[in-house]
mmCIF file of C-alpha atoms in Angstrom:
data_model
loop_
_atom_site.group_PDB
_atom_site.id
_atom_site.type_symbol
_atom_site.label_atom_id
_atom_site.label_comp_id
_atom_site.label_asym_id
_atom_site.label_seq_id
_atom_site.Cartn_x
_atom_site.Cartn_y
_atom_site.Cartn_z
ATOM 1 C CA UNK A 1 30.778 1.292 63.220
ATOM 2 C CA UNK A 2 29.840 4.949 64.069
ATOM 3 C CA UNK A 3 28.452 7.669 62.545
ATOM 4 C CA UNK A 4 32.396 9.055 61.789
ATOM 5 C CA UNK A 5 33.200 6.075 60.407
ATOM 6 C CA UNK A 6 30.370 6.025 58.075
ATOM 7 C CA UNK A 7 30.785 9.559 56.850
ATOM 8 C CA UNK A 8 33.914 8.773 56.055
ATOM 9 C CA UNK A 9 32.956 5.544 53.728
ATOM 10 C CA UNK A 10 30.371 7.228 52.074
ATOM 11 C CA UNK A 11 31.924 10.951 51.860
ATOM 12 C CA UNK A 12 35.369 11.020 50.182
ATOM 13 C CA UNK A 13 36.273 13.954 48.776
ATOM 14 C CA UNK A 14 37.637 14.053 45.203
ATOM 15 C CA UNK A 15 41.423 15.418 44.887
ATOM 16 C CA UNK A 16 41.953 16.643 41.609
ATOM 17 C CA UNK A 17 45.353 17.349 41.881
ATOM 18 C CA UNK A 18 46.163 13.906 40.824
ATOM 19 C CA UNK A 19 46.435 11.727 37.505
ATOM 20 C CA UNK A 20 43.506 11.987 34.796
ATOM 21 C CA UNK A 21 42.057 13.578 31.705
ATOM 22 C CA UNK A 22 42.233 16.772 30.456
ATOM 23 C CA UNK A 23 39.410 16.804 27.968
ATOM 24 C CA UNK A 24 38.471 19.434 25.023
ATOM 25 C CA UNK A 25 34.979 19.321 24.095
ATOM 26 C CA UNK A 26 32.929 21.118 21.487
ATOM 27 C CA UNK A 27 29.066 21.955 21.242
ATOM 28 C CA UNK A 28 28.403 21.143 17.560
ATOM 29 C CA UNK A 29 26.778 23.332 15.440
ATOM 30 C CA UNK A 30 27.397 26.361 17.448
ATOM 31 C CA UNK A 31 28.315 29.196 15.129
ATOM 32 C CA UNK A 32 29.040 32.332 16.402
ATOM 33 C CA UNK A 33 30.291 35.289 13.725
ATOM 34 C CA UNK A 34 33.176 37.876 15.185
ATOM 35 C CA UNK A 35 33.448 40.176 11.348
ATOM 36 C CA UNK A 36 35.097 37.281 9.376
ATOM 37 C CA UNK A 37 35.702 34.704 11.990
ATOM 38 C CA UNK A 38 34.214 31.204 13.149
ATOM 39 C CA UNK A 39 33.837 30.562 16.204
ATOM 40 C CA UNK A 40 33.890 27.024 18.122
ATOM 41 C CA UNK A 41 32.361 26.716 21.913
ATOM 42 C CA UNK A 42 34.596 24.285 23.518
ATOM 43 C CA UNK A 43 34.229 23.282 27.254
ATOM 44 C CA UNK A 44 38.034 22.463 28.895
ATOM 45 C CA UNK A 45 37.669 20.384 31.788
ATOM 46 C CA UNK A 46 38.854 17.325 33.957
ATOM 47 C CA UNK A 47 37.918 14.028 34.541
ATOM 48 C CA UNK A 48 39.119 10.695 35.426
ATOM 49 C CA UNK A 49 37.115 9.190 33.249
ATOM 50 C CA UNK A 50 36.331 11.507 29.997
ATOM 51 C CA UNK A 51 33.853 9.057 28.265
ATOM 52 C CA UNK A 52 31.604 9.054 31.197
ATOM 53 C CA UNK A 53 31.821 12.539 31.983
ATOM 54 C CA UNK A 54 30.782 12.915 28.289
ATOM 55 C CA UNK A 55 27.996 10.723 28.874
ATOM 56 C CA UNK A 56 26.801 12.120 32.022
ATOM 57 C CA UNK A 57 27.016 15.739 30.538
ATOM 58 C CA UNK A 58 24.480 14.824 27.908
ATOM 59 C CA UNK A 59 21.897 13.497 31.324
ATOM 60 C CA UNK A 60 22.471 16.213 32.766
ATOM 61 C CA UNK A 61 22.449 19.085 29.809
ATOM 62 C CA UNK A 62 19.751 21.028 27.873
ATOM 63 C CA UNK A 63 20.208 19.066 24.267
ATOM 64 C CA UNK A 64 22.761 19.713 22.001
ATOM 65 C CA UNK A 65 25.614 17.722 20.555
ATOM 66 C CA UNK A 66 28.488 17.686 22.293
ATOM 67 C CA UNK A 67 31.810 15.474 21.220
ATOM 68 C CA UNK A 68 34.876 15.563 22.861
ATOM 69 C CA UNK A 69 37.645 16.694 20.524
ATOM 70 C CA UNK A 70 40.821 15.788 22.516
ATOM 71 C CA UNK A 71 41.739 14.271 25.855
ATOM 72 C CA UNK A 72 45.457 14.025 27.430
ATOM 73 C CA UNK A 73 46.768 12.287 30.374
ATOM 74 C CA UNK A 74 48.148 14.459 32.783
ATOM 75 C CA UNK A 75 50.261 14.419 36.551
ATOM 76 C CA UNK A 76 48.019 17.389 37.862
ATOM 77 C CA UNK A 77 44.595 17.612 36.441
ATOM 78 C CA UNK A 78 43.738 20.572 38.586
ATOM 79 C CA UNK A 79 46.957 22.012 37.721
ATOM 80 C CA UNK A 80 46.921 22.246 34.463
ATOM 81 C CA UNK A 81 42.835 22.716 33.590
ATOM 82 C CA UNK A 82 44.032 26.036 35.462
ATOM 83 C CA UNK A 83 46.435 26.665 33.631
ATOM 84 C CA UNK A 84 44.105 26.521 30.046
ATOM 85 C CA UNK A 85 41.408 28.217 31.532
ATOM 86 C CA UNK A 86 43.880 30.966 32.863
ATOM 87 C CA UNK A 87 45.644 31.336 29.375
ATOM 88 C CA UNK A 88 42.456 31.083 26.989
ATOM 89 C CA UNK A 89 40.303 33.546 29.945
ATOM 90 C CA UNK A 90 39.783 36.197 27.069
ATOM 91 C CA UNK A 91 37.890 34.029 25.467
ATOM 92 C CA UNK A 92 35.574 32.505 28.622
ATOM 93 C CA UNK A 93 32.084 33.035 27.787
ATOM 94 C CA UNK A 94 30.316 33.985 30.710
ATOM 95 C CA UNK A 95 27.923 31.811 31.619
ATOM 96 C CA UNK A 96 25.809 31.444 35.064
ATOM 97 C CA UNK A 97 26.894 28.222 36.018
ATOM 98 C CA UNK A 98 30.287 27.331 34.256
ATOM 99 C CA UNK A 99 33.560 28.924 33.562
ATOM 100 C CA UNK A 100 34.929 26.264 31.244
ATOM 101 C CA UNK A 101 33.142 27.175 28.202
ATOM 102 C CA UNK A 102 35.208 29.151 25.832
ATOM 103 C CA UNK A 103 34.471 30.273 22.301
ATOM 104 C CA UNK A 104 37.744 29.791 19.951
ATOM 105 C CA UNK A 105 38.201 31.391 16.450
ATOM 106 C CA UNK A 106 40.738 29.803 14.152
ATOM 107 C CA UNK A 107 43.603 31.007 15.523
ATOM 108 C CA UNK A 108 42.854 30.183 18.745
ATOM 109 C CA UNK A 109 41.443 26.988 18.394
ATOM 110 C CA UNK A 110 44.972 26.093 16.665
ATOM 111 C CA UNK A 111 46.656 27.261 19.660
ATOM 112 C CA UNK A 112 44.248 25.389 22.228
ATOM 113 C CA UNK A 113 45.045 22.080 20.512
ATOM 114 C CA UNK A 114 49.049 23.232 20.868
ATOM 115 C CA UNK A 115 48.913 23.756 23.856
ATOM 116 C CA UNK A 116 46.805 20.469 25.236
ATOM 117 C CA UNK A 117 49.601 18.354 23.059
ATOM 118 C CA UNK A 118 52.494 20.482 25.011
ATOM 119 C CA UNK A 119 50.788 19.423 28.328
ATOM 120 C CA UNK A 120 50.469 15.837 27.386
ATOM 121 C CA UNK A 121 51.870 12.599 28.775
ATOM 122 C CA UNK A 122 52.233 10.027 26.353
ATOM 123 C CA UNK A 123 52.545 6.758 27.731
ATOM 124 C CA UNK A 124 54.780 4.750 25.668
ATOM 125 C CA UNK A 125 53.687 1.207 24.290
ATOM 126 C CA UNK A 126 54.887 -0.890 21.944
ATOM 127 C CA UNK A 127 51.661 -0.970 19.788
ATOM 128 C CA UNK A 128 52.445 2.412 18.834
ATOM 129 C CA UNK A 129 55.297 1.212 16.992
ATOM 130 C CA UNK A 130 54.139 -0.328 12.985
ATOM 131 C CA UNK A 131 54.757 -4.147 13.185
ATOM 132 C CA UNK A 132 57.387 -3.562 10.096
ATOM 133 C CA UNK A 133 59.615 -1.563 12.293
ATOM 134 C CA UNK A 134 59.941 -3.583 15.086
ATOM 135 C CA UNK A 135 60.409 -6.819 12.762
ATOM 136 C CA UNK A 136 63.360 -4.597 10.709
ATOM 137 C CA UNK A 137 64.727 -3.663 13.503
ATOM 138 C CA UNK A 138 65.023 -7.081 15.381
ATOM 139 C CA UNK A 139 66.526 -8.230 11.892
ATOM 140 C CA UNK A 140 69.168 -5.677 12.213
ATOM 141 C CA UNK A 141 70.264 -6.304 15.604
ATOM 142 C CA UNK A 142 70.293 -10.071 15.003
ATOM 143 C CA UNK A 143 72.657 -9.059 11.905
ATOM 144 C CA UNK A 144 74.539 -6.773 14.264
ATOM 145 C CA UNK A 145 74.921 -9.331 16.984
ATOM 146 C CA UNK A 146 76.143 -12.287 14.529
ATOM 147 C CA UNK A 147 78.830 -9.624 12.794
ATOM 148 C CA UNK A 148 80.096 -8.927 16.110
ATOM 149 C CA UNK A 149 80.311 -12.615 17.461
ATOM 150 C CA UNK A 150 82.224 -13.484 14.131
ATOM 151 C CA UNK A 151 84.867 -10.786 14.959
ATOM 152 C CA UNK A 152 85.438 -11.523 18.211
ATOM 153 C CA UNK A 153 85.737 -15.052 17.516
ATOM 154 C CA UNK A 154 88.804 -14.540 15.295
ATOM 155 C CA UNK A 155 92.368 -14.627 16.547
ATOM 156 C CA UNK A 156 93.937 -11.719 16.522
ATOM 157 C CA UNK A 157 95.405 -10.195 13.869
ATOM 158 C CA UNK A 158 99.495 -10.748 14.108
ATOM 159 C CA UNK A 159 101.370 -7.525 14.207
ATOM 160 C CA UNK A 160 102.962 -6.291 11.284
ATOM 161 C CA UNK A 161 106.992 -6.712 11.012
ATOM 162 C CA UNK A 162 108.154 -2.966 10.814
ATOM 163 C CA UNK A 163 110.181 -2.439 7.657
ATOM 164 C CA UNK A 164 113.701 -0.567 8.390
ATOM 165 C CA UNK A 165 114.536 2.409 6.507
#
């Protein structure tokens, strides 16, 4: 092996225009006052892997609590995290070394969580279904199957003498 080929084993660069997490994450306890309003810092940000990013953001971070709030499975993940921080930029707090912290008030928090359910991807599976429903509903198309295979398994039906008038 050469030096190239080692590079490349060792050095992959990360796409983010791929599958993963959008996350929505909150610094508890942060209370900021606009005349009237509450606000919440919330980071908006991309991983493949929220829980760990989580994890390693609390390493890696002055100490405070952080929790995420909300993650959704997306095609793009660099895509749409632009596409947040672009719409929500008036309220980017301007920090030295991120851009994805945002402070929310009610309103806007509200239309934050809108918008990451608009963007989301659910993955169908059948456990999201109550056990009740599926049962009922296999009952019914049992009961529709046997009401069908009784009428077609009737003659038919003679036709009817006309009467003269």
């Amino acid at each position: 092996m050469d030096l190239d080929e080692i590079t490349t084993i060792i050095y992959q660069p990360k796409n983010d225009h791929e599958p993963g997490f959008i996350y929505l994450m909150e610094a508890e306890g942060y209370h900021g006052l606009i005349p009237g309003c509450y606000l919440r810092r919330c980071k908006i940000g991309l991983s493949r892997n929220p829980e760990a990013r989580l994890d390693n953001f609390h390493r890696n971070q002055p100490p405070c609590n952080v929790k995420i709030l909300k993650t959704i499975y997306v095609e793009d993940m660099a895509d749409v995290e632009g596409e947040l921080h672009q719409q929500f930029s008036q309220c980017n707090v301007e920090l030295i070394k991120s851009q994805e912290w945002f402070d929310f008030n009610p309103v806007q928090f509200m239309i934050v969580n809108w918008e990451f359910e608009k963007r989301s991807l659910h993955v169908f599976s059948i456990s999201d279904l109550p056990i009740k429903l599926i049962i009922f509903s296999m009952i019914g198309l049992v009961g529709v199957g046997t009401v069908a295979g009784r009428l077609t398994s009737q003659s038919p039906m003679q036709p009817q003498k006309q009467l003269a008038k």
